[in-house]
Amino acid sequence: MAKRTTTVVLFPGVGVGHLTPMLELANALLRRGGDALHVAVALVEPPVMDTGFITTLARAQSATNTAITFHVLPPPPPPNSGEPPPPPETEEEAFTRMLGFLRAANAPLRDLLRSLPSAKALVLDMFCAGALGVAAELAIPAYFFFPSGAAGLAVFLALPSTRAATFADAASTVLTFHGAPPLRVADLPQGLDAMLAVADRMPDARGILVNSFDSLEPDAMRALRDGLCLPPHRPTPPVYCVGPLVSPGSGGGEEEHGCLRWMDAQPDRSVVFLCFGSMGAFPNTQLGAIAAGLENSGERFLWVIRSSSIAPPGAGEPRDGGGDLDAVLPVGFRERTEGRGLVLRQWAPQPAVLRHRAAGAFVTHCGWNSTLEGVAAGLPLLCWPLYAEQRMNRVRIVEDMGLGVEVAMDDDGKVDAEEVEKKVRWVMGDSNDARKLRERAAAARERAAEAVADGGPSDVAFGEFLKDLFEACQGRG
């Protein structure tokens, strides 16, 4: 085998939602780059270790291509007295703290890059903008990987030039962005003030990779390529739409998971899958409402209940039952739904479940990774956003893509049992609107497969990125 002389270093930041797609990008780089390319992943452990992060990394390290190496950076020291900071109380506070943590990781990242003579390029997570200075100092070309889709990127790039006072307007105020559907202020992520500085650095990169595909978000890609998302005096770097970068839903022992054997016994397209991401922990009362809605719907279901050491801020009521499902579910629920329902603790092989012939619909928190996995599997989406950019994703899924419907919630973000029952019955039913939704979802699945096939638009875009990458690396050692 020819010696690999070019190393691309990926820096995914923190969180499963950012680590998972970056690992798929690493695999894609090796598939396309051949023997000329080596991939290193620089990891910084979250300030509070998330079990989802641990298990995702462990699966990646056990199953990954040997041409990918993992480097765990020394964690930044705690501020002030050396004591760990208290848990954040708001989503904005959590986001601001995370950005500070990533900035503090720049020094160990610089040391790593200096220790790798073959490191010729750097691919940064969207929130690692501070590392652009490290790349400039070492004269290494830097790219961003934006894991939240093309419309998300269009909004992100436009934020710094949006009137700052707008973000303090009423939650119902509607904002317009090139390449995205109209969004209410309430649909935007929290922590916008901290996000502006990050977004303002993104155009300084050599290029931006987007985990999406052209036919899923044509308006957004058109706006990005036409330079409409930035002020006229500021050029948009090349945008490479290279998705969907999602797990194929096989390998790593997933086929042996008990829930897949349970799915094997169910009829085709009959099971509603409920999973809310690595941080989707609910108050016990909300778990009870979900259970009642599922039981009353009469539909088959597979439901993943997570407990999370990094539950979304502002939780209030205690969550989960210390590992005991019966402590958080209505008395007798599992017995009454035995045979048509299965509840799992913590984790399921989501890509494999979604692609299983028995899967019929996906109740999702609208994280972009889960959204793409649902689209690639051809399932209609029931949209239940919880935090971060997920409210914005819900608008995109429902109003722009036409691939899902909203799960209605009250002003406090709670969903009652009647709404769960109603939407589950509807999405699995035979109304004209439900049939049309399933048809659109099936068509999107075909377009997703075509995008990454040989000669498809995402395949071509990835080739253009690699061409630019190798040109940028020429002459560097």
Coordinates of C-alpha atoms in Angstrom, one line a residue, residues 105 141 184 322 326 391:
A105 CA -9.2 23.8 23.5
P141 CA -6.0 25.5 5.1
R184 CA -40.5 33.4 14.1
G322 CA -32.7 5.7 37.9
D326 CA -41.6 0.9 35.5
R391 CA -37.5 24.5 16.3

